[in-house]
Short mmCIF file of C-alpha atoms in Angstrom, two decimals:
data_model
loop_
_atom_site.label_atom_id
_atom_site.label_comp_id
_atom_site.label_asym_id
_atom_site.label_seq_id
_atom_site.Cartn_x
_atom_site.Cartn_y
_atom_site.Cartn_z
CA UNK F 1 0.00 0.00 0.00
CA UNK F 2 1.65 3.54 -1.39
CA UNK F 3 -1.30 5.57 0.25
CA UNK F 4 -1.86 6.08 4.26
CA UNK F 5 -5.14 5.45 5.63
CA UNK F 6 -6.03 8.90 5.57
CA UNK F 7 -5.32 9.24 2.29
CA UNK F 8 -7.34 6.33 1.64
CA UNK F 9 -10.25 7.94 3.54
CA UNK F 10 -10.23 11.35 1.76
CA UNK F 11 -10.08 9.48 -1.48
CA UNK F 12 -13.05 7.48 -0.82
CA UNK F 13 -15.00 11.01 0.08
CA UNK F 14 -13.95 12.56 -2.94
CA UNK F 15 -15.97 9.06 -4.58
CA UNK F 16 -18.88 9.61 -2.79
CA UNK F 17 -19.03 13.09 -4.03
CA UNK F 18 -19.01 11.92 -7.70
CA UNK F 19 -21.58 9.08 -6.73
CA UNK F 20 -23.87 12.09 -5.43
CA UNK F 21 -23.51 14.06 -8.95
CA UNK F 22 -23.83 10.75 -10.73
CA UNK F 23 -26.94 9.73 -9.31
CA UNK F 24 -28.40 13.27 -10.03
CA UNK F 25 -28.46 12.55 -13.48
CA UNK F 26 -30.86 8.83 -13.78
CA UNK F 27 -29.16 7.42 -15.53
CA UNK F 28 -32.23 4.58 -16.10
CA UNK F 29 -34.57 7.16 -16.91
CA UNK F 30 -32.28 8.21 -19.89
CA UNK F 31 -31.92 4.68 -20.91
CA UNK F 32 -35.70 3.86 -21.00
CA UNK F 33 -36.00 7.10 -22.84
CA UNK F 34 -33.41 5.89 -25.79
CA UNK F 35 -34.71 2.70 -26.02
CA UNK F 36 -38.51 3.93 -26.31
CA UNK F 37 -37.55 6.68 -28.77
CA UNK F 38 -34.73 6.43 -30.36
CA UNK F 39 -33.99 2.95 -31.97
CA UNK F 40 -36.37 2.40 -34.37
CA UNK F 41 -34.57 2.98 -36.37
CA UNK F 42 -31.84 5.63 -35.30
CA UNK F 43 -30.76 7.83 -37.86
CA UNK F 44 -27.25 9.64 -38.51
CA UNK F 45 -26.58 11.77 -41.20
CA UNK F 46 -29.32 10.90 -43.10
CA UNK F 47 -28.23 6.86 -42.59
CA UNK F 48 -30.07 4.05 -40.58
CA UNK F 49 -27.48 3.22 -38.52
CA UNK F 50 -29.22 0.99 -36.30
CA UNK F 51 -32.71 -0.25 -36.91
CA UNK F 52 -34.18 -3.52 -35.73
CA UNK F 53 -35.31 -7.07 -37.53
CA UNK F 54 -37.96 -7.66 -35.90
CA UNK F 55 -40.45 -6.05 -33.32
CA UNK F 56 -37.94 -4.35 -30.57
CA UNK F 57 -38.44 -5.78 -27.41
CA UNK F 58 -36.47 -7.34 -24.41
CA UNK F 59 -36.54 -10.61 -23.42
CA UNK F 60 -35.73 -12.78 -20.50
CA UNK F 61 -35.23 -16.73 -20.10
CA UNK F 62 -34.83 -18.62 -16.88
CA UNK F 63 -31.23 -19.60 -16.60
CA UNK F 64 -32.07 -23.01 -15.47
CA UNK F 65 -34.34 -23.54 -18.38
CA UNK F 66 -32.44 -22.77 -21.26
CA UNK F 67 -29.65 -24.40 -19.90
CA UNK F 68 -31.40 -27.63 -19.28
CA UNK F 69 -33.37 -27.38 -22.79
CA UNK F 70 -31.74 -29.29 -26.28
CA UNK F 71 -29.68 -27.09 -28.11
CA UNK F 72 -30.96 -26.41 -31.40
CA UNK F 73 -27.55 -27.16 -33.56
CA UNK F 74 -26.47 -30.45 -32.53
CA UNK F 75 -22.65 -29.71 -33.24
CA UNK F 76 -20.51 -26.47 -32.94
CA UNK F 77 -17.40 -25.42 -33.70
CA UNK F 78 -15.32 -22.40 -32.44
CA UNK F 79 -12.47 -20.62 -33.40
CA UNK F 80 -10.09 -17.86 -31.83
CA UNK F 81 -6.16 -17.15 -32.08
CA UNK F 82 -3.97 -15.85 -29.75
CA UNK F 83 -0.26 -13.92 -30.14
CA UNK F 84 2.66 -13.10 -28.09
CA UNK F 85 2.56 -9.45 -28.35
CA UNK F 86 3.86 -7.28 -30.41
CA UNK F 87 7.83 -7.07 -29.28
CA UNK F 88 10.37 -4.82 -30.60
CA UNK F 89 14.32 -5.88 -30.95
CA UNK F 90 17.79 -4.37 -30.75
CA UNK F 91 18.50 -4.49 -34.58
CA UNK F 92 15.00 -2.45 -35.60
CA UNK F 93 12.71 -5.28 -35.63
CA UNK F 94 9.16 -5.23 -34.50
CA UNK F 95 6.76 -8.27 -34.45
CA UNK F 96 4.23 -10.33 -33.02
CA UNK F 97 3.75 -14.54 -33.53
CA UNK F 98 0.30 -15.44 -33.86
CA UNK F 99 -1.77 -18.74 -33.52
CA UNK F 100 -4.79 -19.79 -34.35
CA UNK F 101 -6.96 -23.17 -33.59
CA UNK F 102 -10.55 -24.54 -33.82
CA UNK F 103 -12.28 -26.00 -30.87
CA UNK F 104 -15.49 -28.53 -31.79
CA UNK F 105 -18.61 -29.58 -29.33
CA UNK F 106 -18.43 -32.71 -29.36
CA UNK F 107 -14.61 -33.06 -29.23
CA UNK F 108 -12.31 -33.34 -32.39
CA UNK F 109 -8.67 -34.74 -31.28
CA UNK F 110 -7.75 -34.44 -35.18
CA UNK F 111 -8.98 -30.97 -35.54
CA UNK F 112 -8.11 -29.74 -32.00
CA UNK F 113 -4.58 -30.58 -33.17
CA UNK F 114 -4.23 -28.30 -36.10
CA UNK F 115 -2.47 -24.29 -35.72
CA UNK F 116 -2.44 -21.59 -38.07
CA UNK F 117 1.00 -19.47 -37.02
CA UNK F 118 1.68 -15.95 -38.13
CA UNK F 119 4.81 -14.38 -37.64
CA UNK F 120 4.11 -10.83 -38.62
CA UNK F 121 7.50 -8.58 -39.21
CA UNK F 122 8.25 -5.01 -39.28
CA UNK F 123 11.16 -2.95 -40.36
CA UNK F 124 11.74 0.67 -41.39
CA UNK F 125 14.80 -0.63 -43.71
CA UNK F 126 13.06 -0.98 -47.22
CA UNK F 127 15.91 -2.82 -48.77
CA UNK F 128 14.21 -5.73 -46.92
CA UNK F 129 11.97 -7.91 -47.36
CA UNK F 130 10.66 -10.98 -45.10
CA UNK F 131 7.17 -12.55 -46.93
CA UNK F 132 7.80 -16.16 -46.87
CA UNK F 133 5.57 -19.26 -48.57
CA UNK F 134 3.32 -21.22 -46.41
CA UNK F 135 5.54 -24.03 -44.79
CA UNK F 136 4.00 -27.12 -42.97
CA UNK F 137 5.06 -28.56 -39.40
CA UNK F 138 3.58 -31.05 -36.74
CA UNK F 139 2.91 -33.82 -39.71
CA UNK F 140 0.85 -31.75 -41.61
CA UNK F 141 -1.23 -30.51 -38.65
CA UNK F 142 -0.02 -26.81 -38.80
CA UNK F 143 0.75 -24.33 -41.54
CA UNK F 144 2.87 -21.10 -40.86
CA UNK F 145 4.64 -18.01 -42.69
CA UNK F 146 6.23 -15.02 -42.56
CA UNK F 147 4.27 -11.55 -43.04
CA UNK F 148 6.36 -8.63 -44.25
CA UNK F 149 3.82 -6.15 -42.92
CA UNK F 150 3.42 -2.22 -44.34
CA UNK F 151 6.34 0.34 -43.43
CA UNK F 152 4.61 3.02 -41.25
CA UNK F 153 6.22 5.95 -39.05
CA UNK F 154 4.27 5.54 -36.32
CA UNK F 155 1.72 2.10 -34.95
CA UNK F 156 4.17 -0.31 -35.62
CA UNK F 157 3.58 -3.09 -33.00
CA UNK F 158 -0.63 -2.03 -33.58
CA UNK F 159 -0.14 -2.88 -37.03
CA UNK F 160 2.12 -6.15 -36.99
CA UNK F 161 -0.31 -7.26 -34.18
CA UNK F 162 -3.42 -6.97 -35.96
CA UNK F 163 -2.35 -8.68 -39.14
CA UNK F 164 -0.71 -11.23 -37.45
CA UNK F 165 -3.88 -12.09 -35.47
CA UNK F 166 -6.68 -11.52 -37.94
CA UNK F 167 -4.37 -13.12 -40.88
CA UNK F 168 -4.12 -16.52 -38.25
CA UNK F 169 -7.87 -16.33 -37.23
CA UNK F 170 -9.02 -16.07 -41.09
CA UNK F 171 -6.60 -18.28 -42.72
CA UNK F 172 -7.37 -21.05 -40.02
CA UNK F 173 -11.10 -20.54 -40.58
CA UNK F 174 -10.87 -20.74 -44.45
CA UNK F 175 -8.95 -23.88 -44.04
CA UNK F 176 -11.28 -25.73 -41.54
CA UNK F 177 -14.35 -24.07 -42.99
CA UNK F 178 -15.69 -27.97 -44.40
CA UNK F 179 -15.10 -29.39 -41.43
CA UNK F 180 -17.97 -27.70 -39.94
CA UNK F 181 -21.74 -28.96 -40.04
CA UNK F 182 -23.94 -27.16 -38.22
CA UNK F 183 -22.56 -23.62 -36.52
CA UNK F 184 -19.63 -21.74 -36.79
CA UNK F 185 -18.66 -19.71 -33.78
CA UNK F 186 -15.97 -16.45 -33.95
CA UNK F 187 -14.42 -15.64 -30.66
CA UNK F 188 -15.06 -11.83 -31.27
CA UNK F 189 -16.71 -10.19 -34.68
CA UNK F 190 -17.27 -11.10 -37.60
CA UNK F 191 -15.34 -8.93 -39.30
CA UNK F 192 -11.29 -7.54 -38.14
CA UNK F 193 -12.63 -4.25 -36.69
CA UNK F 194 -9.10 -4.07 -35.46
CA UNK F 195 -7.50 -3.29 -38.87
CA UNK F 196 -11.26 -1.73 -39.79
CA UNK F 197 -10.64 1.03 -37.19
CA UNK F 198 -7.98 2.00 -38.70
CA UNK F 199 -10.01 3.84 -41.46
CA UNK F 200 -11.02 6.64 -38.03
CA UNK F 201 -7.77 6.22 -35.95
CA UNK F 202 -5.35 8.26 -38.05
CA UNK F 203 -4.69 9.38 -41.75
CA UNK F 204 -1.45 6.95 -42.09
CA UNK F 205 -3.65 4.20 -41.05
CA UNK F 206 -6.17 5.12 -43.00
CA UNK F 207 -4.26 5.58 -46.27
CA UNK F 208 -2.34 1.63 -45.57
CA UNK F 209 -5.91 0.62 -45.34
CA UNK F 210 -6.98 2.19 -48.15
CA UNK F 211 -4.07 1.70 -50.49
CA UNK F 212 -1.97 -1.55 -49.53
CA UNK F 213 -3.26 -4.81 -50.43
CA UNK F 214 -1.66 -6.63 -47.43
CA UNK F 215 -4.80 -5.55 -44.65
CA UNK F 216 -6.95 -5.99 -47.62
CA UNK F 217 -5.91 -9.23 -48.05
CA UNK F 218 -6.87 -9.62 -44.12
CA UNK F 219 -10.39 -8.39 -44.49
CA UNK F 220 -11.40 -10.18 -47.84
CA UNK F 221 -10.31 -13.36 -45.93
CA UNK F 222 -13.57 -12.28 -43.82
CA UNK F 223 -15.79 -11.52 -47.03
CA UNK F 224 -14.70 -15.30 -48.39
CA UNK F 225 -15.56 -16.95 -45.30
CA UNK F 226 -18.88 -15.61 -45.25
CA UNK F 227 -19.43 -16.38 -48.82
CA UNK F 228 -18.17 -19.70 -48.23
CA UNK F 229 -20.56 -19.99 -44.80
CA UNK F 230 -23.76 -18.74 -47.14
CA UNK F 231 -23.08 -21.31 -50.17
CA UNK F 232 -22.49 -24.36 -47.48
CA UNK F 233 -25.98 -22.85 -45.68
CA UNK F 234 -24.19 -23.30 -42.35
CA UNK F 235 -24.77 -20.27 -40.50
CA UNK F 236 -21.70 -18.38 -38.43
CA UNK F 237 -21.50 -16.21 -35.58
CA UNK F 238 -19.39 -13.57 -33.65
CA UNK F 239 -19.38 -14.06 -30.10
CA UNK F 240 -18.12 -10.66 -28.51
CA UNK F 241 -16.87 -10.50 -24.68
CA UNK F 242 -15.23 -7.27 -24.36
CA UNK F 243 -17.62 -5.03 -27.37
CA UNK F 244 -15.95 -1.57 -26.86
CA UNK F 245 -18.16 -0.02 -29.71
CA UNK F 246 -19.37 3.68 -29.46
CA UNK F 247 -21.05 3.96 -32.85
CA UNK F 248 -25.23 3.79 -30.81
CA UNK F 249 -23.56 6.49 -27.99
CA UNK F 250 -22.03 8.79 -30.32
CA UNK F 251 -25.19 8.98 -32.69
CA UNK F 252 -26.85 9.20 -29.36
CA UNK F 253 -25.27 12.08 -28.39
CA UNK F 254 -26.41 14.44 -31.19
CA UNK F 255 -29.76 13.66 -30.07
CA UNK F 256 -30.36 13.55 -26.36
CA UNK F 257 -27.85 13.22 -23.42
CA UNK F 258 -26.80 10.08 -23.56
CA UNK F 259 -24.12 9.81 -20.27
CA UNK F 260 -22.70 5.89 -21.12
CA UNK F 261 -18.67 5.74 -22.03
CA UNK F 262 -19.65 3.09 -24.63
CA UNK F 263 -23.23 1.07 -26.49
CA UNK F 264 -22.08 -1.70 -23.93
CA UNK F 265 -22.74 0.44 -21.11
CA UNK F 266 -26.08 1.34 -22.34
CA UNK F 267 -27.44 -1.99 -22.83
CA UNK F 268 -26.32 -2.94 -19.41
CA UNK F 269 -28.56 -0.46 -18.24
CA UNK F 270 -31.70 -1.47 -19.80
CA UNK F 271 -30.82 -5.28 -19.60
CA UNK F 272 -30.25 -5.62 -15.98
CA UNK F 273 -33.15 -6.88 -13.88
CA UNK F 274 -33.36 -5.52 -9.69
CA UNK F 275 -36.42 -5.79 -7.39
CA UNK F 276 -38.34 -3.45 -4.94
CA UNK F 277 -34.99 -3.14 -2.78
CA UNK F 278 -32.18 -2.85 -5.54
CA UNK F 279 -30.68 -5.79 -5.70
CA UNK F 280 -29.87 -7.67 -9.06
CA UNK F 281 -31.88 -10.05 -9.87
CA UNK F 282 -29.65 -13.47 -11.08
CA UNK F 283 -32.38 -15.85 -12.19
CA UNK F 284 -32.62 -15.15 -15.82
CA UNK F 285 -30.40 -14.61 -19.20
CA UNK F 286 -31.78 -10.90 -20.62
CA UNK F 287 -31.33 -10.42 -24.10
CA UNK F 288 -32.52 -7.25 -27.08
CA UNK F 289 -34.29 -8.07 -30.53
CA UNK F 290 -31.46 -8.46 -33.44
CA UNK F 291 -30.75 -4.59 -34.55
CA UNK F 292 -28.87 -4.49 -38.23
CA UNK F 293 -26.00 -2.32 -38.29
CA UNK F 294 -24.63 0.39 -40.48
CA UNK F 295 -22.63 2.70 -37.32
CA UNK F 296 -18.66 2.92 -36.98
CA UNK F 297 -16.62 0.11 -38.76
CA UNK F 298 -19.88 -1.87 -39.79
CA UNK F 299 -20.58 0.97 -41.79
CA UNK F 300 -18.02 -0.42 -43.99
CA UNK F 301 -19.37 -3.55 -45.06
CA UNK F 302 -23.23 -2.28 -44.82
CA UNK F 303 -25.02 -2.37 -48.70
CA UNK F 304 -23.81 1.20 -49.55
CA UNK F 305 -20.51 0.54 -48.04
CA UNK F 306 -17.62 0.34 -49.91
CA UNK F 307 -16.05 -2.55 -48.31
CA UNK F 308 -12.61 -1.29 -49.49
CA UNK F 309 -13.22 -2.03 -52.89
CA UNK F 310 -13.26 -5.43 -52.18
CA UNK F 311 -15.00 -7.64 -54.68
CA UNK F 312 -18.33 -9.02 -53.34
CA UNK F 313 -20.17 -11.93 -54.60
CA UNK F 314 -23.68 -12.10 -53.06
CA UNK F 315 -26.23 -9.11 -52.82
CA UNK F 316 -24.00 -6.21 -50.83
CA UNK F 317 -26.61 -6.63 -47.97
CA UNK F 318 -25.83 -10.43 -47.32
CA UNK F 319 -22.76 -8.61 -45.46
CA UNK F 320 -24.53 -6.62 -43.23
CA UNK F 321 -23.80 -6.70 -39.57
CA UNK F 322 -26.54 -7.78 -37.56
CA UNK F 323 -26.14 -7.98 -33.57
CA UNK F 324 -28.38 -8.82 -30.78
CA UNK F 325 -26.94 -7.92 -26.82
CA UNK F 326 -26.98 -10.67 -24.06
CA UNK F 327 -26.32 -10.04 -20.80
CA UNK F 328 -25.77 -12.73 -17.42
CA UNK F 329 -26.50 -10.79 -14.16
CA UNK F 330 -24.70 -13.70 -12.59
CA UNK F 331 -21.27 -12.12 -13.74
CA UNK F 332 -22.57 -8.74 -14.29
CA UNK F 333 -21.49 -9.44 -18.11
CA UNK F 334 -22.46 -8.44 -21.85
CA UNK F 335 -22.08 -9.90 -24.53
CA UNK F 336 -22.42 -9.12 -28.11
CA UNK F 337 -23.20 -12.17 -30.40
CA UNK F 338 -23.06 -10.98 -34.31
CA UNK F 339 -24.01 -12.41 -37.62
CA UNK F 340 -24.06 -11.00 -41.12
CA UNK F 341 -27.37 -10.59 -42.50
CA UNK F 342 -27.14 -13.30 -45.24
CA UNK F 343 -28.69 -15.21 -41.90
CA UNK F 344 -30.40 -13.61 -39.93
CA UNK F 345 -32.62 -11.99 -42.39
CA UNK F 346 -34.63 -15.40 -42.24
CA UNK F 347 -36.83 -15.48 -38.56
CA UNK F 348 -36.36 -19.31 -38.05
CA UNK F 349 -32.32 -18.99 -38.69
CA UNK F 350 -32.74 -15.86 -36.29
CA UNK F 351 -34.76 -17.69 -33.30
CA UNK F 352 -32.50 -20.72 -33.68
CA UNK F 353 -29.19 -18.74 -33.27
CA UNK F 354 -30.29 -16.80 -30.32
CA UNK F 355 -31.70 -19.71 -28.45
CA UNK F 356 -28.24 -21.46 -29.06
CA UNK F 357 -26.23 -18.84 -27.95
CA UNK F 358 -28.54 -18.24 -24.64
CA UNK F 359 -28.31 -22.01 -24.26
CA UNK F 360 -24.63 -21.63 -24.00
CA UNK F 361 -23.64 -19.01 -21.85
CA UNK F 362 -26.71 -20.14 -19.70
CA UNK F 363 -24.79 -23.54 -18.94
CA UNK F 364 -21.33 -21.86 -19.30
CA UNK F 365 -21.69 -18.66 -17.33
CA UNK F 366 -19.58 -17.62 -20.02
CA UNK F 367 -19.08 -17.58 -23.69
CA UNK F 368 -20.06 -20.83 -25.55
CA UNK F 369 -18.22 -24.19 -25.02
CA UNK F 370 -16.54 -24.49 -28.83
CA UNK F 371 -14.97 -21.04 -27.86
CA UNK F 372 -13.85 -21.96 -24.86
CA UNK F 373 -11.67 -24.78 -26.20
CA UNK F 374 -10.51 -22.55 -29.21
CA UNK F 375 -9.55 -20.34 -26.66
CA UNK F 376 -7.63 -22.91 -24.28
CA UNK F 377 -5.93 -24.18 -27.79
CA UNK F 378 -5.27 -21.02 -28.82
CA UNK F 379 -3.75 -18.92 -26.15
CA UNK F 380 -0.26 -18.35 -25.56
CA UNK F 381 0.53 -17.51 -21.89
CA UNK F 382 2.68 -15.70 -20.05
CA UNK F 383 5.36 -18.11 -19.99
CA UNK F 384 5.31 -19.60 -23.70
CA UNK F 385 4.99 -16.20 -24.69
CA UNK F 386 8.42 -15.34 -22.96
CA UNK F 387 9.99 -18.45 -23.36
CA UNK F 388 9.41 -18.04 -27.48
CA UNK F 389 10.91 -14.47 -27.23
CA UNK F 390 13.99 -15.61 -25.52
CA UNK F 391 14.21 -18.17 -28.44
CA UNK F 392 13.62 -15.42 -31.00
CA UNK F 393 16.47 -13.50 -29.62
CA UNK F 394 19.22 -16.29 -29.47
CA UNK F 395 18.02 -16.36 -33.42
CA UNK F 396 18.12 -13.00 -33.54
CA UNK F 397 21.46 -12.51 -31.90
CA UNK F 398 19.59 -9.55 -30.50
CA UNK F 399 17.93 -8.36 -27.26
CA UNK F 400 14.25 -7.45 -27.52
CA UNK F 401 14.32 -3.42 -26.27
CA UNK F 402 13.86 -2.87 -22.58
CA UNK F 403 11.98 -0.27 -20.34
CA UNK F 404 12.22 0.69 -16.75
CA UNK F 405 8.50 -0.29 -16.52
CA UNK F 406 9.55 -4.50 -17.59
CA UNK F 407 11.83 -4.46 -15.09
CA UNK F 408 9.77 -2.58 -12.29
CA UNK F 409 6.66 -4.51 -12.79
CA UNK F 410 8.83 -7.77 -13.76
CA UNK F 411 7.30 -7.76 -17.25
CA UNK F 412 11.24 -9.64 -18.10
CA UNK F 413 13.72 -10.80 -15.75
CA UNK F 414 17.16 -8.75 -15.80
CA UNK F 415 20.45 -10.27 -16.70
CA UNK F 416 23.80 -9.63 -16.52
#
């Protein structure tokens, strides 16, 4: 503890000032406003940016119920990736090593077995170059290359990061996109909104995005799998745990005050359940309609989008990002659970892949089961993420750069 206990105190004063100011402002009565006004549909600029499917409407399950009820896909299969972090190095170097893997319900040994590795590289020498061919390893079971990613000034490890993990995730999903029969399950969306965001983050960013075909590459990886999804008529999902999209609260804020840091923050507010005395109330899943998107980085991919000039083979609206918000008051969570139109314009397709997904985190408490295993195949923790550096830089002959802060907060172990 850096702080006395009278420091302490006077902090937690100054806290229950702000709570005072806070809870001038209800918060729920704004919420209930939005939701009864606002959404259907809510305009921006002349755009629909959100607008719902069906009727708009909330809706609660008992957890015990849906848990305990048949699942209406009989197999699923999950997918996620995973990296070391984008690292720089004494001799200029910056990357990250990324994995991907696909998780099944019931189990696949065969499948569970099989990696997609990325090692994304950057360098501000332009005499070099490091794109490699796809090699093979593990008897087949993986595939893995080099990326010579984009010269930039400034984001390098946020760019060799995000194609390293959204070139795995993609790659791995194209490949193993047969093997699945009746539900395909993204750990996250549907689309690389990290390399998306890039279009609002910063004019260099933009411009790579716009102009170099490598993150292109990346997103019409995205675009092929859900062509390839649509002709197999297997339906996919994004299953979001952290959604840190403001597209609903910015538009919002033209309109009325709308107080929430982020849309996740708002649908907490008008998902969560409490009774006469405040408390939360634990006993059910609460979930919104499906809304179709158009706002921030799904913008891109909407019917009048552009999608980066990337060649599309179904109707432009088949792309669409459609969403519907879940939230477990048993871990105070939400989730966003995505799917592009092409699916969920049909009703059954759309009642189907909500009770599934409610199913799931109802007997989970968490994200679903064939994401959970992606994610336990996919990870790379702390340690195999520092004992692969240490093996990068005896093949480097090269130190990776050091801070104060690694050393302070024992991010690496010092050696002399």
């Amino acid at each position: 503890m850096t702080l006395d206990p009278v420091h302490v105190d006077g902090i937690a004063k100054l806290a229950g000032q702000v709570r005072e100011t806070v809870e001038t402002s209800d918060q729920e009565a704004a919420a209930e406003e939005v939701w009864d006004s606002f959404l259907d549909p809510l305009w921006q600029d002349g755009t629909k940016i959100l607008e719902p499917l069906d009727e708009q409407r909330r809706r609660k399950v008992p957890i015990e119920d849906i848990a305990l009820a048949d699942p209406p896909f009989p197999t699923q299969h999950g997918l996620d990736s995973g990296s070391i972090n984008p690292t720089t190095f004494k001799n200029g170097l910056v990357l990250d090593v990324a994995q991907a893997a696909m998780g099944s319900v019931p189990s696949d040994v065969e499948l569970h077995r099989g990696r997609t590795i990325i090692m994304a590289v950057h360098s501000n020498d332009a005499t070099l170059g490091f794109d490699g061919e796809w090699q093979g390893g593990d008897r087949g079971y993986a595939k893995r290359r080099v990326l010579d990613v984009p010269q930039v000034d400034r984001y390098e490890q946020r760019v060799v990061h995000a194609l390293a993990l959204y070139l795995a995730e993609s790659q791995h999903a194209l490949t193993n996109a047969d093997m699945v029969e009746d539900l395909f399950i993204l750990d996250g969306p549907i689309y690389p909104t990290g390399v998306l965001r890039w279009a609002d983050r910063d004019t260099e960013l933009a411009d790579l995005l716009a102009e170099d075909d490598r993150p292109k590459t990346v997103v019409n990886n995205y675009v092929d799998l859900v062509e390839r999804f649509v002709e197999r008529d297997v339906p996919m999902v994004g299953f979001i745990k952290n959604s840190s999209t403001k597209a609903l609260t910015r538009a919002l804020r033209r309109k009325t005050n709308a107080p929430w840091v982020n849309d996740t923050a708002f649908f907490r507010r008008i998902l969560e359940r409490r009774d006469n005395e405040g408390e939360r109330q634990t006993d059910c899943l609460t979930a919104t309609n499906w809304f179709r998107s158009r706002g921030g980085t799904d913008g891109i991919m909407a019917a009048d989008g552009d999608a980066l000039g990337i060649e599309r083979s179904l109707d432009p609206e088949a792309y669409e990002v459609t969403f519907f918000v879940l939230y477990d008051p048993r871990s105070d969570l939400v989730f966003r659970v995505e799917a592009p139109y092409a699916f969920t314009k049909d009703p059954e397709c759309r009642a189907k892949l909500t009770r599934q997904i409610l199913h799931d985190v109802a007997r989970e408490q968490g994200p679903p089961l064939a994401i959970g295993k992606a994610d336990e195949l996919a990870k790379i923790d702390r340690q195999g993420s520092e004992e692969l550096t240490r093996r990068i830089e005896r093949t480097f002959e090269t130190d990776r750069e050091r801070e104060y802060n690694d050393i302070r907060w024992g991010a690496v172990e010092e050696s002399f």
